[in-house]
mmCIF file with all atom_site columns, C-alpha atoms in Angstrom:
data_model
loop_
_atom_site.group_PDB
_atom_site.id
_atom_site.type_symbol
_atom_site.label_atom_id
_atom_site.label_alt_id
_atom_site.label_comp_id
_atom_site.label_asym_id
_atom_site.label_entity_id
_atom_site.label_seq_id
_atom_site.pdbx_PDB_ins_code
_atom_site.Cartn_x
_atom_site.Cartn_y
_atom_site.Cartn_z
_atom_site.occupancy
_atom_site.B_iso_or_equiv
_atom_site.pdbx_formal_charge
_atom_site.auth_seq_id
_atom_site.auth_comp_id
_atom_site.auth_asym_id
_atom_site.auth_atom_id
_atom_site.pdbx_PDB_model_num
ATOM 1   C CA . MET A 1 1   ? 6.859   10.906  -13.866 1.00 48.00 ? 267 MET A CA 1
ATOM 2   C CA . ALA A 1 2   ? 8.250   7.518   -15.298 1.00 48.00 ? 268 ALA A CA 1
ATOM 3   C CA . SER A 1 3   ? 9.234   4.802   -12.717 1.00 58.00 ? 269 SER A CA 1
ATOM 4   C CA . CYS A 1 4   ? 9.832   1.483   -13.083 1.00 58.00 ? 270 CYS A CA 1
ATOM 5   C CA . HIS A 1 5   ? 7.818   -1.303  -10.531 1.00 64.00 ? 271 HIS A CA 1
ATOM 6   C CA . GLN A 1 6   ? 8.697   -4.254  -11.150 1.00 73.00 ? 272 GLN A CA 1
ATOM 7   C CA . ILE A 1 7   ? 7.254   -7.899  -8.724  1.00 74.00 ? 273 ILE A CA 1
ATOM 8   C CA . PHE A 1 8   ? 9.529   -10.971 -8.719  1.00 72.00 ? 274 PHE A CA 1
ATOM 9   C CA . HIS A 1 9   ? 7.263   -14.710 -7.806  1.00 72.00 ? 275 HIS A CA 1
ATOM 10  C CA . PRO A 1 10  ? 9.513   -17.637 -6.930  1.00 71.00 ? 276 PRO A CA 1
ATOM 11  C CA . ARG A 1 11  ? 8.086   -19.058 -9.790  1.00 71.00 ? 277 ARG A CA 1
ATOM 12  C CA . HIS A 1 12  ? 7.872   -16.771 -12.723 1.00 65.00 ? 278 HIS A CA 1
ATOM 13  C CA . PRO A 1 13  ? 8.326   -12.855 -13.004 1.00 64.00 ? 279 PRO A CA 1
ATOM 14  C CA . ILE A 1 14  ? 6.088   -10.830 -13.084 1.00 64.00 ? 280 ILE A CA 1
ATOM 15  C CA . TYR A 1 15  ? 6.950   -7.340  -14.341 1.00 58.00 ? 281 TYR A CA 1
ATOM 16  C CA . TYR A 1 16  ? 4.828   -4.630  -14.552 1.00 57.00 ? 282 TYR A CA 1
ATOM 17  C CA . LEU A 1 17  ? 6.067   -0.537  -15.843 1.00 57.00 ? 283 LEU A CA 1
ATOM 18  C CA . THR A 1 18  ? 3.432   1.907   -14.973 1.00 56.00 ? 284 THR A CA 1
ATOM 19  C CA . GLN A 1 19  ? 3.405   5.824   -16.048 1.00 53.00 ? 285 GLN A CA 1
ATOM 20  C CA . CYS A 1 20  ? 2.993   6.635   -11.875 1.00 58.00 ? 286 CYS A CA 1
ATOM 21  C CA . ASN A 1 21  ? 1.089   9.681   -13.119 1.00 58.00 ? 287 ASN A CA 1
ATOM 22  C CA . PRO A 1 22  ? -2.365  10.273  -10.713 1.00 57.00 ? 288 PRO A CA 1
ATOM 23  C CA . LEU A 1 23  ? -3.080  13.469  -12.690 1.00 58.00 ? 289 LEU A CA 1
ATOM 24  C CA . PRO A 1 24  ? -5.068  12.598  -16.132 1.00 63.00 ? 290 PRO A CA 1
ATOM 25  C CA . GLN A 1 25  ? -7.364  9.977   -14.135 1.00 65.00 ? 291 GLN A CA 1
ATOM 26  C CA . HIS A 1 26  ? -7.465  13.345  -11.103 1.00 68.00 ? 292 HIS A CA 1
ATOM 27  C CA . THR A 1 27  ? -7.215  10.563  -8.252  1.00 72.00 ? 293 THR A CA 1
ATOM 28  C CA . SER A 1 28  ? -4.399  10.546  -5.815  1.00 76.00 ? 294 SER A CA 1
ATOM 29  C CA . HIS A 1 29  ? -3.853  6.778   -5.093  1.00 77.00 ? 295 HIS A CA 1
ATOM 30  C CA . ARG A 1 30  ? -3.593  5.267   -8.632  1.00 78.00 ? 296 ARG A CA 1
ATOM 31  C CA . HIS A 1 31  ? 0.560   4.904   -7.538  1.00 84.00 ? 297 HIS A CA 1
ATOM 32  C CA . GLY A 1 32  ? 2.471   2.363   -9.359  1.00 83.00 ? 298 GLY A CA 1
ATOM 33  C CA . GLU A 1 33  ? 3.526   -0.380  -6.268  1.00 88.00 ? 299 GLU A CA 1
ATOM 34  C CA . VAL A 1 34  ? -0.310  -0.396  -6.117  1.00 89.00 ? 300 VAL A CA 1
ATOM 35  C CA . LEU A 1 35  ? -1.319  -0.793  -9.574  1.00 86.00 ? 301 LEU A CA 1
ATOM 36  C CA . ALA A 1 36  ? 2.021   -3.034  -9.809  1.00 87.00 ? 302 ALA A CA 1
ATOM 37  C CA . ILE A 1 37  ? 0.506   -5.784  -6.783  1.00 89.00 ? 303 ILE A CA 1
ATOM 38  C CA . ARG A 1 38  ? -2.852  -5.534  -8.542  1.00 88.00 ? 304 ARG A CA 1
ATOM 39  C CA . ASP A 1 39  ? -1.805  -6.430  -11.890 1.00 85.00 ? 305 ASP A CA 1
ATOM 40  C CA . ALA A 1 40  ? 0.513   -9.432  -10.161 1.00 86.00 ? 306 ALA A CA 1
ATOM 41  C CA . ALA A 1 41  ? -2.826  -10.108 -7.960  1.00 88.00 ? 307 ALA A CA 1
ATOM 42  C CA . GLN A 1 42  ? -5.159  -10.798 -10.538 1.00 88.00 ? 308 GLN A CA 1
ATOM 43  C CA . LYS A 1 43  ? -2.214  -13.220 -13.178 1.00 85.00 ? 309 LYS A CA 1
ATOM 44  C CA . ILE A 1 44  ? -1.431  -15.580 -9.657  1.00 85.00 ? 310 ILE A CA 1
ATOM 45  C CA . GLY A 1 45  ? -5.291  -15.352 -9.131  1.00 88.00 ? 311 GLY A CA 1
ATOM 46  C CA . HIS A 1 46  ? -4.843  -14.530 -4.719  1.00 88.00 ? 312 HIS A CA 1
ATOM 47  C CA . PRO A 1 47  ? -4.388  -11.579 -3.098  1.00 91.00 ? 313 PRO A CA 1
ATOM 48  C CA . HIS A 1 48  ? -1.265  -13.013 -1.626  1.00 93.00 ? 314 HIS A CA 1
ATOM 49  C CA . LEU A 1 49  ? 1.678   -11.987 -3.084  1.00 91.00 ? 315 LEU A CA 1
ATOM 50  C CA . THR A 1 50  ? 3.722   -14.819 -0.353  1.00 90.00 ? 316 THR A CA 1
ATOM 51  C CA . GLY A 1 51  ? 7.320   -15.177 -1.668  1.00 90.00 ? 317 GLY A CA 1
ATOM 52  C CA . CYS A 1 52  ? 7.040   -12.131 -3.737  1.00 89.00 ? 318 CYS A CA 1
ATOM 53  C CA . VAL A 1 53  ? 9.669   -9.314  -3.399  1.00 90.00 ? 319 VAL A CA 1
ATOM 54  C CA . VAL A 1 54  ? 8.848   -5.564  -5.160  1.00 90.00 ? 320 VAL A CA 1
ATOM 55  C CA . TYR A 1 55  ? 11.432  -3.454  -6.862  1.00 89.00 ? 321 TYR A CA 1
ATOM 56  C CA . THR A 1 56  ? 11.147  0.163   -7.312  1.00 89.00 ? 322 THR A CA 1
ATOM 57  C CA . SER A 1 57  ? 12.599  3.402   -8.445  1.00 88.00 ? 323 SER A CA 1
ATOM 58  C CA . SER A 1 58  ? 11.753  5.322   -4.822  1.00 90.00 ? 324 SER A CA 1
ATOM 59  C CA . GLU A 1 59  ? 11.018  4.589   -1.333  1.00 94.00 ? 325 GLU A CA 1
ATOM 60  C CA . PRO A 1 60  ? 6.870   3.497   -1.192  1.00 94.00 ? 326 PRO A CA 1
ATOM 61  C CA . CYS A 1 61  ? 4.817   5.637   0.229   1.00 93.00 ? 327 CYS A CA 1
ATOM 62  C CA . PRO A 1 62  ? 2.544   4.635   3.186   1.00 95.00 ? 328 PRO A CA 1
ATOM 63  C CA . MET A 1 63  ? -0.189  3.998   0.359   1.00 94.00 ? 329 MET A CA 1
ATOM 64  C CA . CYS A 1 64  ? 2.039   1.168   -1.085  1.00 94.00 ? 330 CYS A CA 1
ATOM 65  C CA . MET A 1 65  ? 4.146   0.543   2.031   1.00 96.00 ? 331 MET A CA 1
ATOM 66  C CA . ALA A 1 66  ? 0.333   -0.443  3.399   1.00 96.00 ? 332 ALA A CA 1
ATOM 67  C CA . ALA A 1 67  ? -0.240  -2.138  0.498   1.00 95.00 ? 333 ALA A CA 1
ATOM 68  C CA . CYS A 1 68  ? 2.962   -4.408  0.275   1.00 96.00 ? 334 CYS A CA 1
ATOM 69  C CA . TYR A 1 69  ? 1.598   -5.571  4.080   1.00 97.00 ? 335 TYR A CA 1
ATOM 70  C CA . TRP A 1 70  ? -2.029  -6.351  3.250   1.00 96.00 ? 336 TRP A CA 1
ATOM 71  C CA . ALA A 1 71  ? -0.278  -8.776  -0.119  1.00 95.00 ? 337 ALA A CA 1
ATOM 72  C CA . ARG A 1 72  ? 2.533   -10.250 2.062   1.00 95.00 ? 338 ARG A CA 1
ATOM 73  C CA . ILE A 1 73  ? 5.358   -8.716  0.013   1.00 94.00 ? 339 ILE A CA 1
ATOM 74  C CA . GLU A 1 74  ? 8.192   -10.195 1.108   1.00 94.00 ? 340 GLU A CA 1
ATOM 75  C CA . LYS A 1 75  ? 10.855  -7.609  0.847   1.00 94.00 ? 341 LYS A CA 1
ATOM 76  C CA . VAL A 1 76  ? 10.799  -4.277  -0.673  1.00 95.00 ? 342 VAL A CA 1
ATOM 77  C CA . PHE A 1 77  ? 14.164  -3.098  -2.186  1.00 93.00 ? 343 PHE A CA 1
ATOM 78  C CA . TYR A 1 78  ? 14.117  0.570   -3.543  1.00 94.00 ? 344 TYR A CA 1
ATOM 79  C CA . ALA A 1 79  ? 17.133  3.451   -5.438  1.00 94.00 ? 345 ALA A CA 1
ATOM 80  C CA . THR A 1 80  ? 15.940  6.781   -3.534  1.00 94.00 ? 346 THR A CA 1
ATOM 81  C CA . THR A 1 81  ? 14.728  7.555   -0.134  1.00 95.00 ? 347 THR A CA 1
ATOM 82  C CA . ILE A 1 82  ? 11.612  9.378   1.185   1.00 94.00 ? 348 ILE A CA 1
ATOM 83  C CA . HIS A 1 83  ? 14.081  12.277  2.023   1.00 95.00 ? 349 HIS A CA 1
ATOM 84  C CA . ASP A 1 84  ? 15.490  12.031  -1.365  1.00 96.00 ? 350 ASP A CA 1
ATOM 85  C CA . VAL A 1 85  ? 11.817  12.958  -2.714  1.00 92.00 ? 351 VAL A CA 1
ATOM 86  C CA . LYS A 1 86  ? 10.883  15.305  -0.520  1.00 93.00 ? 352 LYS A CA 1
ATOM 87  C CA . GLU A 1 87  ? 14.331  17.258  -1.337  1.00 94.00 ? 353 GLU A CA 1
ATOM 88  C CA . HIS A 1 88  ? 13.646  16.840  -5.255  1.00 95.00 ? 354 HIS A CA 1
ATOM 89  C CA . GLY A 1 89  ? 10.712  16.374  -6.332  1.00 88.00 ? 355 GLY A CA 1
ATOM 90  C CA . ARG A 1 90  ? 8.316   17.733  -3.337  1.00 89.00 ? 356 ARG A CA 1
ATOM 91  C CA . PHE A 1 91  ? 6.434   14.375  -2.130  1.00 89.00 ? 357 PHE A CA 1
ATOM 92  C CA . GLU A 1 92  ? 5.496   14.473  1.375   1.00 92.00 ? 358 GLU A CA 1
ATOM 93  C CA . ASP A 1 93  ? 6.101   10.823  2.094   1.00 92.00 ? 359 ASP A CA 1
ATOM 94  C CA . GLU A 1 94  ? 7.750   11.523  4.609   1.00 93.00 ? 360 GLU A CA 1
ATOM 95  C CA . ASP A 1 95  ? 5.547   14.089  6.194   1.00 94.00 ? 361 ASP A CA 1
ATOM 96  C CA . PHE A 1 96  ? 2.578   11.258  5.926   1.00 94.00 ? 362 PHE A CA 1
ATOM 97  C CA . TYR A 1 97  ? 4.903   8.712   7.840   1.00 94.00 ? 363 TYR A CA 1
ATOM 98  C CA . ALA A 1 98  ? 5.485   11.052  10.478  1.00 95.00 ? 364 ALA A CA 1
ATOM 99  C CA . GLU A 1 99  ? 2.101   11.715  10.615  1.00 95.00 ? 365 GLU A CA 1
ATOM 100 C CA . PHE A 1 100 ? 0.769   8.331   11.244  1.00 93.00 ? 366 PHE A CA 1
ATOM 101 C CA . LEU A 1 101 ? 3.220   8.207   15.248  1.00 95.00 ? 367 LEU A CA 1
ATOM 102 C CA . LYS A 1 102 ? 0.676   10.721  15.516  1.00 96.00 ? 368 LYS A CA 1
ATOM 103 C CA . PRO A 1 103 ? -2.263  9.692   18.087  1.00 94.00 ? 369 PRO A CA 1
ATOM 104 C CA . ALA A 1 104 ? -5.104  10.237  16.226  1.00 91.00 ? 370 ALA A CA 1
ATOM 105 C CA . ALA A 1 105 ? -6.731  12.473  17.251  1.00 90.00 ? 371 ALA A CA 1
ATOM 106 C CA . GLU A 1 106 ? -3.908  15.251  17.059  1.00 93.00 ? 372 GLU A CA 1
ATOM 107 C CA . ARG A 1 107 ? -3.371  14.162  13.757  1.00 94.00 ? 373 ARG A CA 1
ATOM 108 C CA . HIS A 1 108 ? -3.386  16.934  9.969   1.00 94.00 ? 374 HIS A CA 1
ATOM 109 C CA . ILE A 1 109 ? -6.469  14.969  9.357   1.00 94.00 ? 375 ILE A CA 1
ATOM 110 C CA . PRO A 1 110 ? -7.948  14.180  13.103  1.00 88.00 ? 376 PRO A CA 1
ATOM 111 C CA . SER A 1 111 ? -9.773  10.840  13.291  1.00 91.00 ? 377 SER A CA 1
ATOM 112 C CA . ALA A 1 112 ? -12.340 9.360   16.494  1.00 90.00 ? 378 ALA A CA 1
ATOM 113 C CA . GLU A 1 113 ? -13.852 6.650   17.306  1.00 92.00 ? 379 GLU A CA 1
ATOM 114 C CA . TYR A 1 114 ? -18.007 6.429   17.383  1.00 93.00 ? 380 TYR A CA 1
ATOM 115 C CA . MET A 1 115 ? -20.650 4.135   17.247  1.00 96.00 ? 381 MET A CA 1
ATOM 116 C CA . ARG A 1 116 ? -17.982 1.355   18.384  1.00 96.00 ? 382 ARG A CA 1
ATOM 117 C CA . GLU A 1 117 ? -20.549 -1.232  20.441  1.00 96.00 ? 383 GLU A CA 1
ATOM 118 C CA . GLU A 1 118 ? -22.565 -1.259  17.255  1.00 96.00 ? 384 GLU A CA 1
ATOM 119 C CA . ALA A 1 119 ? -19.733 -1.812  14.608  1.00 96.00 ? 385 ALA A CA 1
ATOM 120 C CA . LEU A 1 120 ? -18.128 -4.241  17.468  1.00 96.00 ? 386 LEU A CA 1
ATOM 121 C CA . LYS A 1 121 ? -21.103 -6.594  16.418  1.00 96.00 ? 387 LYS A CA 1
ATOM 122 C CA . VAL A 1 122 ? -20.567 -6.552  13.807  1.00 94.00 ? 388 VAL A CA 1
ATOM 123 C CA . TRP A 1 123 ? -17.318 -7.633  14.313  1.00 93.00 ? 389 TRP A CA 1
ATOM 124 C CA . ILE A 1 124 ? -18.178 -10.464 16.552  1.00 95.00 ? 390 ILE A CA 1
ATOM 125 C CA . GLU A 1 125 ? -20.468 -12.206 13.931  1.00 94.00 ? 391 GLU A CA 1
ATOM 126 C CA . PHE A 1 126 ? -18.110 -12.335 11.474  1.00 92.00 ? 392 PHE A CA 1
ATOM 127 C CA . GLY A 1 127 ? -15.236 -13.833 13.467  1.00 92.00 ? 393 GLY A CA 1
ATOM 128 C CA . LYS A 1 128 ? -18.152 -16.330 13.957  1.00 94.00 ? 394 LYS A CA 1
ATOM 129 C CA . MET A 1 129 ? -18.030 -16.916 10.721  1.00 92.00 ? 395 MET A CA 1
ATOM 130 C CA . ALA A 1 130 ? -17.068 -20.129 9.174   1.00 91.00 ? 396 ALA A CA 1
ATOM 131 C CA . ASP A 1 131 ? -16.486 -19.647 5.493   1.00 89.00 ? 397 ASP A CA 1
ATOM 132 C CA . LYS A 1 132 ? -15.895 -15.808 6.640   1.00 80.00 ? 398 LYS A CA 1
ATOM 133 C CA . CYS A 1 133 ? -13.047 -14.176 3.808   1.00 78.00 ? 399 CYS A CA 1
ATOM 134 C CA . HIS A 1 134 ? -9.798  -13.135 5.554   1.00 74.00 ? 400 HIS A CA 1
ATOM 135 C CA . TYR A 1 135 ? -7.664  -11.580 3.423   1.00 71.00 ? 401 TYR A CA 1
#
């Protein structure tokens, strides 16, 4: 399925047209927005795309929207909604968004905390590092 994903940077436009088809690579996370963000960040030389705007053919799935947040995208414009893609393409984006509203233990893929005390020690040390990488 072809889809267009464009990222506009305030200083220079970055165009990224992708064939949004994860099947040939046998991966479920090869989505156009993620690829466009990766490409733009490489061209700019920074993981944050502050001031950038994403234009996409459909409302981003939860993974792609999370990528927009991580990249500090300013705004997302989309043509069709998650309801449209569920009705006409049987995509599950709407269902995934609903899953994230549930408590972690009640989701289709339940998750649970473990080894928090041990892991927290690592985060405390990380927090003290003067040269820690914040992305």
